[in-house]
Rosetta silent file (secondary structure, phi, psi, omega in degrees, C-alpha in Angstrom):
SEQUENCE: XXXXXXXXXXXXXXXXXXXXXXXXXXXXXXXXXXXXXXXXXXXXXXXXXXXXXXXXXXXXXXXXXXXXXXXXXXXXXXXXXXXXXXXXXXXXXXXXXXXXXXXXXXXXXXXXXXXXXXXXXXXXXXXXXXXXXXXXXXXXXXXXXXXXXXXXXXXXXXXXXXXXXXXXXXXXXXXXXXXXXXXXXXXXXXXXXXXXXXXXXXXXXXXXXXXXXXXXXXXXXXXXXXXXXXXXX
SCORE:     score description
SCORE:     0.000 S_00000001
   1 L     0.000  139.905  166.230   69.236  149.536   85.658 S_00000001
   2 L   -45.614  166.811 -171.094   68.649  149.023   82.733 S_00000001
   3 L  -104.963  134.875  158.951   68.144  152.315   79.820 S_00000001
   4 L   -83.831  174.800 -157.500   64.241  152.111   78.840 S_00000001
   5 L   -81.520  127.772  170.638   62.508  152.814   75.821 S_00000001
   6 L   -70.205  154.321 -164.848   62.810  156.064   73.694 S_00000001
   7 L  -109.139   72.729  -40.193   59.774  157.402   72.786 S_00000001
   8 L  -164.331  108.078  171.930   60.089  157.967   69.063 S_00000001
   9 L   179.363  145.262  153.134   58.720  161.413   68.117 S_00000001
  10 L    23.137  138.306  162.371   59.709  165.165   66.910 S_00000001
  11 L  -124.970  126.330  179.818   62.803  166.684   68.703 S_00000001
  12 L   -86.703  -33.347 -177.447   61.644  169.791   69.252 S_00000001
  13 L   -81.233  133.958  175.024   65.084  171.747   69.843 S_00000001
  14 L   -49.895  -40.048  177.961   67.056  172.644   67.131 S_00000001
  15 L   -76.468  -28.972 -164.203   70.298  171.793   68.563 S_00000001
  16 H   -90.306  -32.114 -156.336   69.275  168.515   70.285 S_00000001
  17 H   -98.882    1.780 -138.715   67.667  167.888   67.077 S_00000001
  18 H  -156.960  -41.428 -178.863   70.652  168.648   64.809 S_00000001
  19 H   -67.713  -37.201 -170.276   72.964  166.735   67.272 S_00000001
  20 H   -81.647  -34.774 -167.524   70.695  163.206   67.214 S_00000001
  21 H   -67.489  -44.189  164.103   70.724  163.462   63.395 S_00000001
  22 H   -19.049  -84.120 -173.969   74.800  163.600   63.379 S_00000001
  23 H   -48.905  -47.655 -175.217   74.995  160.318   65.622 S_00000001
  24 H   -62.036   -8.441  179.785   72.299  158.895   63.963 S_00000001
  25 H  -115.343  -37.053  165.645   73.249  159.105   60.752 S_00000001
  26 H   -53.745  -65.604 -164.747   77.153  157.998   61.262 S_00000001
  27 H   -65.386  -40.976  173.904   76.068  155.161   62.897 S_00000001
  28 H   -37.528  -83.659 -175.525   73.200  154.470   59.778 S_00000001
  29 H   -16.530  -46.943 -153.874   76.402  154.763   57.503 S_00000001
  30 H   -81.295  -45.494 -168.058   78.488  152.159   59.445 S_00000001
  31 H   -47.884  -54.293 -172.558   75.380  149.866   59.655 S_00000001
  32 H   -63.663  -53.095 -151.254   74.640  149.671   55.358 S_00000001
  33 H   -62.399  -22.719 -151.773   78.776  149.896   54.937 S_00000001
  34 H  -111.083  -21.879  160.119   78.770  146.885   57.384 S_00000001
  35 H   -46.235  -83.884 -164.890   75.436  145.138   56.110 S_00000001
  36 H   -38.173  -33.346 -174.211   77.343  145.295   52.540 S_00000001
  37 H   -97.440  -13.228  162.523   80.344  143.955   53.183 S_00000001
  38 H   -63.047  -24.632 -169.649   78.875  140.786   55.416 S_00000001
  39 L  -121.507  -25.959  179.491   76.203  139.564   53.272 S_00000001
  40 L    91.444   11.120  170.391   77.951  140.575   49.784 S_00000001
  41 L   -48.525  162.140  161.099   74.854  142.928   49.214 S_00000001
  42 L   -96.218  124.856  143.577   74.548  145.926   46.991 S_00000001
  43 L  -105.152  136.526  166.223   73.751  149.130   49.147 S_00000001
  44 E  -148.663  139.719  177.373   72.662  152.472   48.375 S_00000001
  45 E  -152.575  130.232 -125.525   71.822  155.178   50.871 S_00000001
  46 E  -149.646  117.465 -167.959   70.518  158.386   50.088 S_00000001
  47 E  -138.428  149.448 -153.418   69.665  160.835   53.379 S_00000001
  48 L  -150.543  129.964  165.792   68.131  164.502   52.685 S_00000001
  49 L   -99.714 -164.332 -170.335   68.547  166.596   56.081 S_00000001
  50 L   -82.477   -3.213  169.833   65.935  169.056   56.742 S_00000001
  51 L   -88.448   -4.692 -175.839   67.822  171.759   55.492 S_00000001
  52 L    82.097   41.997  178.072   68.290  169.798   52.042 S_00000001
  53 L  -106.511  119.839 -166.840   71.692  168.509   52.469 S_00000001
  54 L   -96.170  135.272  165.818   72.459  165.083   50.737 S_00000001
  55 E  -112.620  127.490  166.692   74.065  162.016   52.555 S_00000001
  56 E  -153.715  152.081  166.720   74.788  159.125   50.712 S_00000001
  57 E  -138.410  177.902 -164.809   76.622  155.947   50.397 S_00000001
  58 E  -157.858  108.442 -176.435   76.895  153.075   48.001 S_00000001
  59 L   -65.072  -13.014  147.758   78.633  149.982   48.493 S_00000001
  60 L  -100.173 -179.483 -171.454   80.022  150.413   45.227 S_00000001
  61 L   -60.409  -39.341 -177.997   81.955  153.339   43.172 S_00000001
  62 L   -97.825  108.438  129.711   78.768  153.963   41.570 S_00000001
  63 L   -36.501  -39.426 -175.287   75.532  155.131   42.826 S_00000001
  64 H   -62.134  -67.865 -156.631   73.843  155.611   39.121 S_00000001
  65 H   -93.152   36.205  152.455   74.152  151.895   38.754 S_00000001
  66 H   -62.068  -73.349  163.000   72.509  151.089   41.805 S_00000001
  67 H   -33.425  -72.633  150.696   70.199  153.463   40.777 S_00000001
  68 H   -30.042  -55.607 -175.572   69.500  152.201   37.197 S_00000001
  69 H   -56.655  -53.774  174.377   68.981  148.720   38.557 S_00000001
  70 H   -37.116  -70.647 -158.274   66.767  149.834   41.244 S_00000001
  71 H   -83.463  -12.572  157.837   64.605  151.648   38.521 S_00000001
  72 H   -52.365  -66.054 -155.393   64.677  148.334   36.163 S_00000001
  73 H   -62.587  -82.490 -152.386   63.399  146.381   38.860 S_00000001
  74 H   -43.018  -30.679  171.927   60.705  148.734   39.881 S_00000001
  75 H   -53.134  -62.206 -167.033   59.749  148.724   36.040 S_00000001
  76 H   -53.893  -66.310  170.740   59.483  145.352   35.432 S_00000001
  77 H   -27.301  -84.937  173.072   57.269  144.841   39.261 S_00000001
  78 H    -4.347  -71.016  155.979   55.336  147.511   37.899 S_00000001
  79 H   -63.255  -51.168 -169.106   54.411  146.350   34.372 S_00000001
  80 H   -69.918  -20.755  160.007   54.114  142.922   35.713 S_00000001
  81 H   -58.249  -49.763 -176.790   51.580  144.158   38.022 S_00000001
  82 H   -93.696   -3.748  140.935   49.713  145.888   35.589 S_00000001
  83 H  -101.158   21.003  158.147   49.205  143.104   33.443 S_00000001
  84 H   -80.145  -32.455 -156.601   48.557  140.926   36.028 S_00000001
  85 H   -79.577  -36.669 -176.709   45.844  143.386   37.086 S_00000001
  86 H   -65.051  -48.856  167.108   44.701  143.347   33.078 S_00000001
  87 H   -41.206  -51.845  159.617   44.948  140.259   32.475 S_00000001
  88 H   -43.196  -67.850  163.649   42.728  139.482   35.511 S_00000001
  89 H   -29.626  -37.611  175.556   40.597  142.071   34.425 S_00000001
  90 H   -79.959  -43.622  176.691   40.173  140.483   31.013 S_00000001
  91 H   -67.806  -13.604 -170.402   39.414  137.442   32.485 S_00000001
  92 H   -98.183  -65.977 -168.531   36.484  138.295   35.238 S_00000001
  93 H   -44.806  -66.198 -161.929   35.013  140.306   31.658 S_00000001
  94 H   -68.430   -9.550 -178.054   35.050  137.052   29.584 S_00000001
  95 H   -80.005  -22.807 -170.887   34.118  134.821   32.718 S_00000001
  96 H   -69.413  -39.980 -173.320   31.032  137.378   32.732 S_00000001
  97 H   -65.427  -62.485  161.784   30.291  136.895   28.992 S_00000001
  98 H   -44.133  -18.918 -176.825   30.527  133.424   29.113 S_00000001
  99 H   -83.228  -24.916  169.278   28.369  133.014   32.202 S_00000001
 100 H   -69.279  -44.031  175.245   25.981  135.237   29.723 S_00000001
 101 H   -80.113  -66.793 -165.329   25.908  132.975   26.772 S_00000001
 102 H   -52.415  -19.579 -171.878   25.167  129.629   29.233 S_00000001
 103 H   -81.357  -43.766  176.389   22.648  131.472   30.483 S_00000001
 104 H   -65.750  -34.015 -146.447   20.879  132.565   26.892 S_00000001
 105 H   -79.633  -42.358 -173.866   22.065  129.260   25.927 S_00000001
 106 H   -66.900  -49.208  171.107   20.322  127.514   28.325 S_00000001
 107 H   -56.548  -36.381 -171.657   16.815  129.725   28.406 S_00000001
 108 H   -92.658  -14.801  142.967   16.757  128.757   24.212 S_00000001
 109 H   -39.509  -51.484 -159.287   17.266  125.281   25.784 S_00000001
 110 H   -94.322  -36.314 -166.444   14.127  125.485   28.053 S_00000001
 111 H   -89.288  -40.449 -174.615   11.963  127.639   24.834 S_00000001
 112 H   -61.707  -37.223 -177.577   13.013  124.486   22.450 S_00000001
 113 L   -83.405   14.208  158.302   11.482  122.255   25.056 S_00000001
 114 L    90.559   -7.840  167.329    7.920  124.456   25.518 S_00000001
 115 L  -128.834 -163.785 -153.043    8.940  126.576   28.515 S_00000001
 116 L    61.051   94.100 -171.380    9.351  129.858   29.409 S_00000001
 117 L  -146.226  -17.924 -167.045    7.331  130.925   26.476 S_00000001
 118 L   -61.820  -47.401 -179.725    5.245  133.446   28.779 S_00000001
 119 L   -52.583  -24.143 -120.472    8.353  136.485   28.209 S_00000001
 120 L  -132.031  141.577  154.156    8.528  135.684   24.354 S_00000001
 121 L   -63.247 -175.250 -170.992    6.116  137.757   21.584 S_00000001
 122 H   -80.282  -50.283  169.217    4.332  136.899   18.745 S_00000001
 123 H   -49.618  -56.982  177.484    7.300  137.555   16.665 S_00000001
 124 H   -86.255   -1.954  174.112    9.669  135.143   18.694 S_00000001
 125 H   -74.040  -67.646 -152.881    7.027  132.366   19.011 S_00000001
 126 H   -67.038  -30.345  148.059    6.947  132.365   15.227 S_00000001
 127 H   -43.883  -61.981 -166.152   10.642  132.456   15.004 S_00000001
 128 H   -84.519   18.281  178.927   11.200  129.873   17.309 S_00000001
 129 H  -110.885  -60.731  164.421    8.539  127.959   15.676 S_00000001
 130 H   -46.740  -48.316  155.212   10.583  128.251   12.189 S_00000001
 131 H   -24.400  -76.086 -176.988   13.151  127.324   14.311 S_00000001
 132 H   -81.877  -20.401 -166.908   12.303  124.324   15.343 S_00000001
 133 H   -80.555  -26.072  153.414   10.500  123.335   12.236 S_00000001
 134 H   -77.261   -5.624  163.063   13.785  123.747   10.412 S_00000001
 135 H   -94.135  -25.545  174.718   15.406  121.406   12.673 S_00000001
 136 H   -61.962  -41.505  176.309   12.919  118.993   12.156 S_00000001
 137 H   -60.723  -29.695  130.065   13.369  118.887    8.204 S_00000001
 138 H   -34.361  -57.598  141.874   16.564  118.584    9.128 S_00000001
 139 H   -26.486  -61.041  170.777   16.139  115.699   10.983 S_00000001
 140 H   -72.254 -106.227 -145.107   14.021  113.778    8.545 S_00000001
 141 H   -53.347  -14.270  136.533   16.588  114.240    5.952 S_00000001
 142 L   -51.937  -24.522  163.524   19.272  113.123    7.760 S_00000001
 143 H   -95.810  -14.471 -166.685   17.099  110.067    8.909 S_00000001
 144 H   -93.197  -18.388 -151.358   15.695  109.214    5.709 S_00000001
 145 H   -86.190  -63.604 -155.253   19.473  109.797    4.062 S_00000001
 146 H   -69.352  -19.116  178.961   21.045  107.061    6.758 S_00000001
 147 H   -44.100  -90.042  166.383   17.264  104.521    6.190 S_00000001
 148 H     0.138  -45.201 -156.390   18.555  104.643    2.285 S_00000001
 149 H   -80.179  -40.418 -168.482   22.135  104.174    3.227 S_00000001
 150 H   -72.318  -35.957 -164.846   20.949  100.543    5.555 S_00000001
 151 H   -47.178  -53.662 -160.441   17.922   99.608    2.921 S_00000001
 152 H   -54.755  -43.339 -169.901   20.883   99.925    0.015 S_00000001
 153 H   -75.902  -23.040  154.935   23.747   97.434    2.221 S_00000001
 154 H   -56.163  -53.021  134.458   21.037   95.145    2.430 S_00000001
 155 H   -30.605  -69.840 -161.269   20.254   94.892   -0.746 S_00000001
 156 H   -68.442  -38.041 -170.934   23.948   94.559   -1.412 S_00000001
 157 L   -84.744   -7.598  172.246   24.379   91.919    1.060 S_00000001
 158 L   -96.637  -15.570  172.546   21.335   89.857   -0.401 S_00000001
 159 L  -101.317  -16.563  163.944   22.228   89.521   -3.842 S_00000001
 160 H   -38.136  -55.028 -176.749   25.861   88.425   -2.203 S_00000001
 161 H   -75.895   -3.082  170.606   24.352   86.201   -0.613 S_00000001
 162 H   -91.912  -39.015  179.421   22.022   84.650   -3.879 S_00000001
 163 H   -86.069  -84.858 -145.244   25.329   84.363   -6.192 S_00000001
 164 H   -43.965  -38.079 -171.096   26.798   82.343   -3.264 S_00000001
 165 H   -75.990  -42.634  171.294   23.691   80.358   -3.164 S_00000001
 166 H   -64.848  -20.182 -170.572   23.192   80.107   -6.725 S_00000001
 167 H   -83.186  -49.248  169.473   27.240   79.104   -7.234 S_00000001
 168 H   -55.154  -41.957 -153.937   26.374   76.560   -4.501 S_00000001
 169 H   -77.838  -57.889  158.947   23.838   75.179   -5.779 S_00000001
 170 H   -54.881  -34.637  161.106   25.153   74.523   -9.357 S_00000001
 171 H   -49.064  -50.933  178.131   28.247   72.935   -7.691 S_00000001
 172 H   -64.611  -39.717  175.664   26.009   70.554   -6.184 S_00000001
 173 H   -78.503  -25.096  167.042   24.420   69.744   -9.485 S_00000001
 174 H   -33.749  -83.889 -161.494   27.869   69.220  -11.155 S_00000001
 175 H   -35.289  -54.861 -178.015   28.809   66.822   -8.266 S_00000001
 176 H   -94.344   21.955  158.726   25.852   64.872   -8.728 S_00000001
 177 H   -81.660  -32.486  172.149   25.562   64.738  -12.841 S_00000001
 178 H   -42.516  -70.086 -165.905   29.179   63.412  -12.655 S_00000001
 179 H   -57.093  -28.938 -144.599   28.878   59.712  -11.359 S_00000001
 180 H   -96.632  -51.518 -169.232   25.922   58.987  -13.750 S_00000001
 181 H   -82.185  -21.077  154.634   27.590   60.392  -16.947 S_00000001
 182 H   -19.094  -83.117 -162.270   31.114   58.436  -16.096 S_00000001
 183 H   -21.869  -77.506 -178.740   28.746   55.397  -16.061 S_00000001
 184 H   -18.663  -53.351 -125.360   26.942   56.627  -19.482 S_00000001
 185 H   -87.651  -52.539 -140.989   30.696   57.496  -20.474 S_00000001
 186 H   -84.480  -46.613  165.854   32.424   53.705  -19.792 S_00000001
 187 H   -47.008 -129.339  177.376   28.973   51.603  -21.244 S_00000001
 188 H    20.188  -54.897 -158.659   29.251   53.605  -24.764 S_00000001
 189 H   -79.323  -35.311 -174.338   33.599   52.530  -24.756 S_00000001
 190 H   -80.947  -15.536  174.284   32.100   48.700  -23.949 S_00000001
 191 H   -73.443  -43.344 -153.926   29.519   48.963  -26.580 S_00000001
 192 H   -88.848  -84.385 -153.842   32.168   50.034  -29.284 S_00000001
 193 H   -42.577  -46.618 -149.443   34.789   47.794  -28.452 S_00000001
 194 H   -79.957  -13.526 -164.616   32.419   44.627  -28.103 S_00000001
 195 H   -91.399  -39.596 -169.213   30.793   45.684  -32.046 S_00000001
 196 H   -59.924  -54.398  168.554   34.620   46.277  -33.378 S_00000001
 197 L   -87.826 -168.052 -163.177   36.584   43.434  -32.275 S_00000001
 198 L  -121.441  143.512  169.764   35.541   39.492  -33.144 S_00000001
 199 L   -81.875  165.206 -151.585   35.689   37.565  -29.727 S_00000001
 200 L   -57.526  -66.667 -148.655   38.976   35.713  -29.113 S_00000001
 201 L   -57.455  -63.274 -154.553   37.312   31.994  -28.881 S_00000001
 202 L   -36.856  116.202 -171.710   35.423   32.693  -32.225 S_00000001
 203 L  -115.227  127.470 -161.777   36.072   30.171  -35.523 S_00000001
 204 L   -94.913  155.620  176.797   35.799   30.978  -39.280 S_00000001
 205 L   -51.889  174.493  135.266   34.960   27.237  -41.518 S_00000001
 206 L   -81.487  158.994 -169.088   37.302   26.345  -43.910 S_00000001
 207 L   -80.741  -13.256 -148.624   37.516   27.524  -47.583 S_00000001
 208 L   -91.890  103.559  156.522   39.192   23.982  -48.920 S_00000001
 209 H   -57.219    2.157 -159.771   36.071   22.239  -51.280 S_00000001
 210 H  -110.553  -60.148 -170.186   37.816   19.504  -52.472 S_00000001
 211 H   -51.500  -41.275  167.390   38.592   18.249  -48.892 S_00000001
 212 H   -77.468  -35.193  142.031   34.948   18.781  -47.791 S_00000001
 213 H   -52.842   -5.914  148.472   33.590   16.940  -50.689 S_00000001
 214 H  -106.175   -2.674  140.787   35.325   13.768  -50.034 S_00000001
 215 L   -52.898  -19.399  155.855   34.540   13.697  -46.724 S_00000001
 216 H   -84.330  -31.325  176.451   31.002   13.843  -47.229 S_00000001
 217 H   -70.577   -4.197  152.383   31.482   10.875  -49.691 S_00000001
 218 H   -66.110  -73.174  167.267   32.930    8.922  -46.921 S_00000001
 219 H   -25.531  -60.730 -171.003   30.339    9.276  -45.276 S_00000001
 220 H   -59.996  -85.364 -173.834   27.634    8.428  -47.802 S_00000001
 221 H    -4.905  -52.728 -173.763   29.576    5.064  -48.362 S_00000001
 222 H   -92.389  -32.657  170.535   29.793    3.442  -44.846 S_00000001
 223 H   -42.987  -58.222  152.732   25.987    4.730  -44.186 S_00000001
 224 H   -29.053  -80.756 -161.127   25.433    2.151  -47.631 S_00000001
 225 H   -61.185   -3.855 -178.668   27.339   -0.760  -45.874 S_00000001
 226 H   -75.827  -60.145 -166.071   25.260   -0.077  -42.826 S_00000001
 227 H   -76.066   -1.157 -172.848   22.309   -0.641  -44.765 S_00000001
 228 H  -115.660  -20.923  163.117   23.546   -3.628  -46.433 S_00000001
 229 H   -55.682  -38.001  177.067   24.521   -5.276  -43.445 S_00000001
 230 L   -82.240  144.203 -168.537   21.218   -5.542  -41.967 S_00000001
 231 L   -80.202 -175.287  174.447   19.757   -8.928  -41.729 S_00000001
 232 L  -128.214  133.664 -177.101   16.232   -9.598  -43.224 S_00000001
 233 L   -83.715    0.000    0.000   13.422  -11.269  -41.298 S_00000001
């Protein structure tokens, strides 16, 4: 048959009780010595009996730096704990504050807009009255500043658009003043030339008198024998 289960409690006799701690503690020893060297572990083991007698092992020569580490680590867990805890802590306070300003922010939301107004005095109605009356005057200057700002680019874009029109417009009168003063232009060069030169075809008399005075006396002469010639009835 099998050995059943020890019942885990007090040994009341000193000797029985003095005897289990023996085995029980050689065999602890072999277990960490045998842990340490299987897994490549660091061990330290530290046993107090009841009479205050220290058992210990270490799977190295040194126990302090076992120790030391052991008391790093617990630091650092430690601190990192506690400013995990603060940090948290800081954070729940400022999630509270903030959940406190949307909330004011939002009630002076609801009072710009006429409600909730029953809670508020005489004193914050007239505040909140100033309030708002200084946002309006805001407002209007800031709307009358950008009116100004469109009226003015309009302006600006209307006399643009008047020198373009005006630019056109003279262009157009160029274009058509041109053709007519060529014309003007070509008559006036046909004018001059026709008073300056003599036309080609054109014949001056001759200057020789002697030659033109016997040639009209030829003349006279056979006009005589003409007249002498005729018979008489």
């Amino acid at each position: 048959m099998g050995r059943g289960r020890v019942q885990l409690r007090r040994i009341e006799n000193n000797i029985s009780r003095q005897v289990t701690f023996s085995k029980r503690r050689t065999g602890l020893l072999k277990k960490a010595h045998e842990i340490s060297v299987l897994c490549d572990v660091e061990v330290a083991l530290i046993v107090f009996s009841n009479k205050g007698k220290l058992f210990e092992f270490s799977s190295n020569s040194s126990m302090e730096r076992i120790l030391d580490r052991y008391e790093q680590k617990l630091y650092a867990e430690r601190k990192l704990a506690s400013s995990s805890s603060e940090s948290q802590a800081n954070m729940s306070l400022e999630c509270s504050k903030l959940t406190s300003t949307i909330e004011a922010l939002k009630r002076n939301l609801r009072q710009f807009q006429g409600e909730e107004l029953d809670t508020l005095s005489l004193r914050d109605l007239q505040l909140l009255e100033q309030q708002i009356g200084n946002s309006l005057k805001r407002i209007r200057t800031r709307k009358n500043k950008l009116m100004h700002e469109s009226i003015s680019l309009l302006q600006k874009r209307e006399r643009t658009l008047q020198d373009q029109n005006n630019m056109l417009a003279k262009k157009l009168k160029e274009n058509e003043q041109t053709p007519t003063e060529h014309a003007q232009h070509e008559v006036q060069n046909h004018v001059s030339s026709s008073s300056v030169q003599p036309p080609a075809t054109m014949q001056f008399p001759s200057l020789t008198i002697g030659g033109s005075y016997e040639a009209m006396e030829g003349t006279n002469k056979e006009a005589q024998l003409n007249l002498n010639l005729v018979p008489i009835l």
